[in-house]
Short mmCIF file of C-alpha atoms in Angstrom, two decimals:
data_model
loop_
_atom_site.label_atom_id
_atom_site.label_comp_id
_atom_site.label_asym_id
_atom_site.label_seq_id
_atom_site.Cartn_x
_atom_site.Cartn_y
_atom_site.Cartn_z
CA MET A 9 -37.38 65.63 80.31
CA THR A 10 -40.21 62.83 81.47
CA ASN A 11 -41.36 61.51 78.49
CA ARG A 12 -37.73 60.69 76.92
CA ALA A 13 -37.58 56.80 76.81
CA ASP A 14 -33.77 55.25 77.10
CA VAL A 15 -33.94 53.27 73.94
CA LEU A 16 -37.29 53.45 70.99
CA ILE A 17 -37.54 49.85 69.56
CA VAL A 18 -38.43 50.73 65.84
CA GLY A 19 -40.33 47.39 65.19
CA GLY A 20 -43.13 44.96 67.35
CA GLY A 21 -41.74 41.90 65.90
CA PRO A 22 -39.81 38.64 67.89
CA VAL A 23 -36.69 40.52 68.18
CA GLY A 24 -38.04 43.67 69.08
CA LEU A 25 -39.84 41.86 71.59
CA PHE A 26 -37.30 40.62 73.07
CA GLY A 27 -34.99 43.49 73.24
CA ALA A 28 -37.41 45.09 75.26
CA ALA A 29 -37.77 42.79 77.33
CA LEU A 30 -34.66 42.78 78.14
CA ALA A 31 -33.34 46.77 78.16
CA SER A 32 -36.03 46.53 80.42
CA LEU A 33 -34.75 44.33 82.62
CA HIS A 34 -31.26 45.24 82.48
CA GLY A 35 -32.94 49.26 84.02
CA MET A 36 -33.78 51.09 80.37
CA ARG A 37 -37.37 53.15 79.62
CA VAL A 38 -38.46 51.44 76.28
CA LYS A 39 -40.90 52.39 74.30
CA ILE A 40 -42.10 50.21 71.15
CA VAL A 41 -43.24 51.47 68.27
CA GLU A 42 -44.56 49.40 65.83
CA ALA A 43 -46.55 50.50 62.02
CA LEU A 44 -49.42 47.11 62.14
CA PRO A 45 -52.13 47.19 64.45
CA ARG A 46 -50.64 44.39 67.07
CA LEU A 47 -47.73 43.34 68.10
CA GLY A 48 -45.95 39.78 67.00
CA GLY A 49 -43.93 41.47 62.92
CA GLN A 50 -44.71 38.11 60.76
CA LEU A 51 -45.59 35.61 63.40
CA THR A 52 -49.09 36.91 63.57
CA ALA A 53 -49.63 38.71 60.42
CA VAL A 54 -47.75 35.89 58.46
CA TYR A 55 -47.63 33.01 59.11
CA PRO A 56 -50.04 32.69 62.49
CA GLU A 57 -50.75 28.83 62.51
CA LYS A 58 -46.93 27.31 61.34
CA LYS A 59 -44.95 25.78 64.18
CA ILE A 60 -41.35 26.65 64.09
CA TYR A 61 -38.93 24.59 65.24
CA ASP A 62 -36.07 26.17 65.51
CA VAL A 63 -35.98 28.59 68.68
CA ALA A 64 -33.79 27.57 72.16
CA GLY A 65 -36.51 25.95 74.75
CA PHE A 66 -39.03 23.67 72.50
CA ARG A 67 -39.67 21.08 70.54
CA GLY A 68 -42.12 22.90 68.56
CA VAL A 69 -43.62 25.91 68.93
CA ARG A 70 -47.26 27.62 67.29
CA ALA A 71 -45.62 31.43 65.76
CA GLN A 72 -48.83 32.99 66.79
CA ASP A 73 -48.61 31.09 70.43
CA PHE A 74 -44.65 31.97 70.15
CA ALA A 75 -45.77 35.33 69.67
CA GLU A 76 -47.93 35.00 72.37
CA THR A 77 -45.30 34.50 75.20
CA LEU A 78 -42.73 36.95 73.94
CA ILE A 79 -45.15 40.01 73.75
CA ALA A 80 -46.79 39.03 77.42
CA GLN A 81 -42.49 38.64 78.33
CA ALA A 82 -42.47 42.38 76.88
CA LEU A 83 -45.04 43.87 78.63
CA ASP A 84 -44.62 42.27 82.12
CA TYR A 85 -41.92 45.40 81.89
CA GLU A 86 -44.69 47.60 81.04
CA PRO A 87 -43.00 49.28 78.41
CA GLU A 88 -44.42 51.97 76.12
CA ILE A 89 -46.06 50.33 73.49
CA VAL A 90 -47.27 52.78 70.07
CA THR A 91 -49.00 50.85 67.61
CA ASN A 92 -50.55 52.01 63.91
CA GLU A 93 -47.63 54.26 63.92
CA MET A 94 -44.96 53.94 60.72
CA VAL A 95 -41.54 55.94 61.56
CA GLU A 96 -40.58 58.45 58.59
CA ARG A 97 -38.05 60.30 60.07
CA VAL A 98 -34.74 60.95 63.37
CA GLU A 99 -33.93 64.01 63.59
CA GLN A 100 -31.01 64.50 66.69
CA GLU A 101 -32.67 66.93 69.38
CA ASP A 102 -29.24 67.21 71.05
CA GLU A 103 -26.04 65.02 71.73
CA ASP A 104 -28.24 63.21 74.42
CA THR A 105 -31.48 62.85 72.23
CA PHE A 106 -33.55 61.65 69.12
CA SER A 107 -36.72 63.00 68.06
CA VAL A 108 -38.26 60.07 66.04
CA VAL A 109 -41.13 60.90 63.88
CA THR A 110 -43.58 59.41 62.58
CA ASN A 111 -46.72 59.52 60.58
CA ARG A 112 -48.97 60.70 63.60
CA GLY A 113 -46.57 62.70 65.75
CA ARG A 114 -42.51 62.41 67.43
CA HIS A 115 -41.20 60.66 69.92
CA LEU A 116 -38.18 61.65 72.41
CA THR A 117 -35.30 59.00 73.14
CA ARG A 118 -31.76 58.81 74.05
CA THR A 119 -31.07 55.50 71.68
CA VAL A 120 -33.14 53.63 68.78
CA LEU A 121 -32.93 50.21 68.12
CA LEU A 122 -34.60 49.70 64.85
CA THR A 123 -35.95 46.10 64.58
CA VAL A 124 -37.90 45.89 61.66
CA GLY A 125 -37.39 42.93 60.06
CA ILE A 126 -37.74 42.88 55.76
CA GLY A 127 -39.49 46.09 56.53
CA SER A 128 -43.01 46.71 57.42
CA PHE A 129 -45.65 44.52 54.58
CA SER A 130 -48.61 45.45 52.69
CA PRO A 131 -50.62 42.70 51.46
CA ARG A 132 -50.88 41.93 48.20
CA PRO A 133 -54.97 42.99 47.23
CA ILE A 134 -56.63 40.06 45.67
CA PRO A 135 -57.81 41.27 42.44
CA ALA A 136 -61.55 41.07 42.34
CA ALA A 137 -64.55 43.56 42.27
CA GLY A 138 -65.86 43.83 45.61
CA ALA A 139 -62.50 43.60 47.34
CA ASP A 140 -62.37 46.86 49.04
CA ARG A 141 -65.83 46.69 49.78
CA PHE A 142 -66.01 43.79 52.20
CA LEU A 143 -62.70 44.52 54.05
CA ASP A 144 -63.20 43.31 57.67
CA ARG A 145 -66.46 41.77 56.47
CA GLY A 146 -66.00 38.63 55.49
CA VAL A 147 -62.44 39.06 53.22
CA TYR A 148 -59.23 39.28 55.10
CA TYR A 149 -55.87 40.04 54.54
CA PHE A 150 -54.10 39.24 57.72
CA MET A 151 -55.30 36.06 59.25
CA PRO A 152 -57.57 36.48 62.08
CA PHE A 153 -58.08 33.78 65.34
CA LEU A 154 -59.13 30.12 63.85
CA ASP A 155 -62.30 30.39 66.54
CA ARG A 156 -63.97 33.04 63.73
CA PHE A 157 -63.95 30.63 61.36
CA ARG A 158 -65.57 27.78 63.25
CA GLY A 159 -68.48 25.81 60.91
CA ARG A 160 -68.08 28.41 58.77
CA ARG A 161 -67.42 28.49 54.85
CA VAL A 162 -64.13 29.94 53.34
CA ALA A 163 -62.14 30.42 50.94
CA VAL A 164 -58.43 30.72 50.55
CA VAL A 165 -57.10 32.59 47.63
CA GLY A 166 -53.66 31.87 46.51
CA GLY A 167 -51.23 28.97 44.99
CA GLY A 168 -47.77 29.65 47.75
CA ASP A 169 -47.13 28.78 51.57
CA SER A 170 -49.14 31.62 52.81
CA ALA A 171 -52.21 30.22 51.04
CA VAL A 172 -51.93 26.32 51.36
CA ASP A 173 -50.77 26.81 54.76
CA TRP A 174 -53.70 28.42 56.33
CA ALA A 175 -56.20 26.38 54.33
CA ILE A 176 -54.80 23.30 55.92
CA ALA A 177 -55.20 24.82 59.56
CA LEU A 178 -58.60 26.27 58.43
CA SER A 179 -59.84 22.93 57.63
CA GLN A 180 -59.13 22.00 62.03
CA VAL A 181 -62.28 24.23 62.38
CA ALA A 182 -64.44 25.30 58.96
CA GLY A 183 -67.56 23.09 58.01
CA ARG A 184 -66.02 24.00 54.22
CA VAL A 185 -62.48 25.40 52.72
CA TYR A 186 -62.47 26.17 49.14
CA LEU A 187 -58.84 27.04 48.12
CA ILE A 188 -58.41 29.01 45.37
CA HIS A 189 -55.83 29.40 42.71
CA ARG A 190 -55.49 30.74 39.65
CA ARG A 191 -52.80 27.60 38.22
CA LYS A 192 -53.14 23.97 37.96
CA GLU A 193 -49.24 23.93 39.34
CA PHE A 194 -48.70 25.70 43.40
CA ARG A 195 -45.65 27.17 44.51
CA ALA A 196 -45.92 25.90 48.00
CA GLN A 197 -44.03 23.45 49.35
CA SER A 198 -45.12 19.48 47.83
CA HIS A 199 -45.41 17.97 51.08
CA SER A 200 -47.98 20.46 51.90
CA VAL A 201 -50.08 20.01 49.26
CA GLN A 202 -49.88 16.88 49.99
CA GLN A 203 -51.62 16.99 52.42
CA LEU A 204 -54.42 19.59 51.21
CA HIS A 205 -55.00 17.16 49.50
CA ARG A 206 -56.22 14.70 51.43
CA LEU A 207 -58.44 17.00 53.28
CA ALA A 208 -62.29 15.55 53.20
CA ASN A 209 -63.78 18.95 53.18
CA VAL A 210 -61.22 21.11 51.92
CA GLU A 211 -61.86 21.61 46.90
CA VAL A 212 -58.76 22.18 45.46
CA MET A 213 -60.11 25.12 42.73
CA VAL A 214 -57.70 25.20 39.32
CA PRO A 215 -57.61 27.02 37.57
CA VAL A 216 -60.05 29.76 38.66
CA GLU A 217 -59.65 33.13 39.30
CA VAL A 218 -62.48 35.37 41.67
CA ARG A 219 -64.21 37.76 39.77
CA ARG A 220 -66.03 39.05 41.61
CA ILE A 221 -67.41 39.20 45.63
CA GLU A 222 -70.97 40.31 46.73
CA GLY A 223 -72.65 40.70 49.52
CA ASP A 224 -75.26 42.86 51.67
CA GLU A 225 -73.61 43.89 55.48
CA TRP A 226 -71.27 40.71 54.67
CA ILE A 227 -69.79 38.59 52.13
CA ARG A 228 -72.35 35.71 50.70
CA GLN A 229 -70.73 34.53 47.64
CA LEU A 230 -67.61 34.78 45.23
CA SER A 231 -68.87 35.26 41.67
CA ILE A 232 -65.24 32.54 40.04
CA GLU A 233 -64.26 31.65 36.26
CA TRP A 234 -62.96 28.34 35.66
CA THR A 235 -60.46 29.94 33.22
CA GLU A 236 -59.66 26.93 31.63
CA TYR A 237 -62.80 26.24 30.14
CA GLU A 238 -64.50 29.76 30.62
CA ARG A 239 -67.66 28.67 32.92
CA HIS A 240 -68.51 31.02 35.63
CA GLU A 241 -70.50 30.16 38.76
CA THR A 242 -71.09 31.55 41.87
CA LEU A 243 -69.72 30.12 45.22
CA SER A 244 -71.10 30.15 49.00
CA ILE A 245 -69.40 31.88 51.15
CA ASP A 246 -68.52 33.14 54.50
CA ALA A 247 -64.98 34.43 54.70
CA LEU A 248 -62.69 34.93 52.32
CA VAL A 249 -59.18 34.77 52.86
CA SER A 250 -55.85 36.40 50.72
CA GLY A 251 -53.13 33.72 50.78
CA LEU A 252 -51.84 35.79 47.66
CA GLY A 253 -48.53 37.05 50.25
CA PHE A 254 -47.00 40.77 51.00
CA VAL A 255 -44.63 43.23 49.32
CA PRO A 256 -42.41 44.18 52.00
CA LYS A 257 -41.67 47.77 52.18
CA LEU A 258 -38.56 49.78 53.87
CA GLY A 259 -40.67 52.79 53.24
CA PRO A 260 -38.81 56.34 54.74
CA LEU A 261 -36.48 54.39 56.39
CA LYS A 262 -34.71 53.17 53.44
CA SER A 263 -34.10 56.91 53.16
CA TRP A 264 -32.17 57.59 56.99
CA PRO A 265 -28.31 58.59 55.98
CA LEU A 266 -26.98 55.22 57.16
CA GLU A 267 -24.59 53.41 55.29
CA TRP A 268 -26.48 50.63 53.21
CA ASP A 269 -26.21 46.99 52.15
CA GLY A 270 -28.81 46.70 49.54
CA VAL A 271 -31.56 46.73 51.61
CA ARG A 272 -30.08 45.96 54.51
CA ILE A 273 -28.38 48.15 57.26
CA ARG A 274 -24.60 47.13 58.29
CA VAL A 275 -23.74 47.68 61.49
CA GLN A 276 -20.58 46.55 64.05
CA PRO A 277 -21.50 42.74 64.74
CA ASN A 278 -19.80 43.17 68.34
CA THR A 279 -22.21 46.95 69.01
CA MET A 280 -24.60 46.61 66.45
CA GLU A 281 -24.83 49.97 66.52
CA THR A 282 -25.24 51.63 62.65
CA SER A 283 -23.06 54.36 61.20
CA ILE A 284 -25.30 56.63 63.37
CA PRO A 285 -23.65 56.24 66.79
CA ARG A 286 -26.79 55.29 69.46
CA ILE A 287 -28.22 54.46 66.77
CA PHE A 288 -28.77 50.10 66.90
CA ALA A 289 -30.29 47.93 64.54
CA ALA A 290 -29.88 43.88 64.63
CA GLY A 291 -32.44 40.79 63.69
CA ASP A 292 -32.41 40.31 59.60
CA VAL A 293 -32.81 44.09 58.55
CA VAL A 294 -28.91 43.93 59.94
CA SER A 295 -25.33 43.25 57.69
CA TYR A 296 -22.68 42.23 58.67
CA PRO A 297 -20.26 39.34 57.39
CA GLY A 298 -21.33 36.21 58.41
CA LYS A 299 -25.07 37.15 58.97
CA VAL A 300 -27.58 34.23 59.37
CA PHE A 301 -30.87 35.18 58.61
CA LEU A 302 -33.14 32.96 61.94
CA ILE A 303 -35.55 34.02 65.01
CA VAL A 304 -32.38 32.49 66.99
CA ALA A 305 -29.80 35.03 65.88
CA GLY A 306 -31.23 37.91 66.07
CA PHE A 307 -32.33 37.41 69.98
CA GLY A 308 -27.97 37.28 69.89
CA GLU A 309 -28.02 40.34 68.53
CA ILE A 310 -30.56 41.76 70.64
CA GLY A 311 -28.10 40.72 73.91
CA ILE A 312 -24.96 42.43 72.22
CA ALA A 313 -27.23 45.69 70.90
CA VAL A 314 -28.94 46.07 74.52
CA ALA A 315 -25.06 45.51 76.13
CA ARG A 316 -23.49 48.14 73.99
CA ILE A 317 -26.53 50.87 74.82
CA ARG A 318 -26.98 50.08 78.78
CA GLN A 319 -22.76 51.23 78.55
CA VAL A 320 -23.71 54.45 76.12
CA LEU A 321 -26.19 55.03 78.46
CA ASN A 322 -24.73 55.23 80.77
CA PRO A 323 -20.37 54.98 80.62
CA LYS A 324 -19.67 53.38 84.05
CA LEU A 325 -21.64 49.97 83.10
CA SER A 326 -19.36 46.75 82.57
CA SER A 327 -19.99 46.31 77.84
CA HIS A 328 -21.09 42.95 79.58
CA LEU A 329 -24.93 42.16 80.71
CA PRO A 330 -24.71 41.11 84.59
CA HIS A 331 -26.42 37.64 84.56
CA SER A 332 -30.26 37.45 85.62
CA SER A 333 -29.40 34.64 87.89
CA ASN A 334 -27.70 36.80 89.72
CA MET A 335 -29.76 40.25 90.09
CA ASP A 336 -31.71 40.62 93.04
CA LEU A 337 -34.88 41.35 90.76
CA THR A 338 -37.09 41.93 94.66
CA LYS A 339 -36.26 45.55 93.62
CA PRO A 340 -36.82 48.03 90.73
CA PRO A 341 -33.94 47.55 88.11
CA VAL A 342 -32.30 50.86 87.90
CA LEU A 343 -30.16 51.71 84.73
CA GLY A 344 -26.94 52.35 87.39
#
């Protein structure tokens, strides 16, 4: 089967991306299926401007930059990338082949590696008239590149970490930032809120609710209400960014006949194999005694999973991966 992958990775976040690179390095034909329009997972979709301090080799790295490094590393090996597809179910074709069915088709593979993190996540909608009309015409639920907002008037709605972090990040490029929150109190980290209040080009508007989003072909203004005084006014803006958070959901994956521990998949920690042979999992979606929910732990689980997958695909191979420094990378990798 020329179109069959050796391993199909469900989820293109940091753990899945490293899985693609490592599996490809050791000779496997890899396909990644990602539900979002782009790779990177939460790093790019939820907190692209936040710094990460607990991954090896970095004293502190912006999430977007870390994601781009992981994406580049994976793409060096030319895996097949499929985005905007939600995996729905898996069917056993024969003892050596699964058919992974998505909302747009099906993909053949010899093994499956689930790296879906907390699942796909949908943004909480902005509860204001006109929000749907101006989606991607000034209303954003996923943060695009900051340069898009250079010199602009940008409103951010929300009171949690995402909203405050995005407002701080936007203050570096935007002409004016308005942080709109319906309560006086913030759920975000107190040191972040203090930093926010010190920024000269940021106006914190509380308690305020967005009632209507208005414009022509593009967003132009917000109709807002100061709820404490029932006072209405119009705010001229160029963009509105939602910081209301996301609702994680495993979706159809939760109906798979795997052994579950609540919303997480039970695996054997020495192989990362699930209760279904040849289906593996790694990262925040897995459960086993002593599990640590950090990116670095997920990277370690990938090493364990890839070593076992490699041996499943070719039983003649050792259960241990060879050191890359001892491999002849001038030749195409071969799976045994």
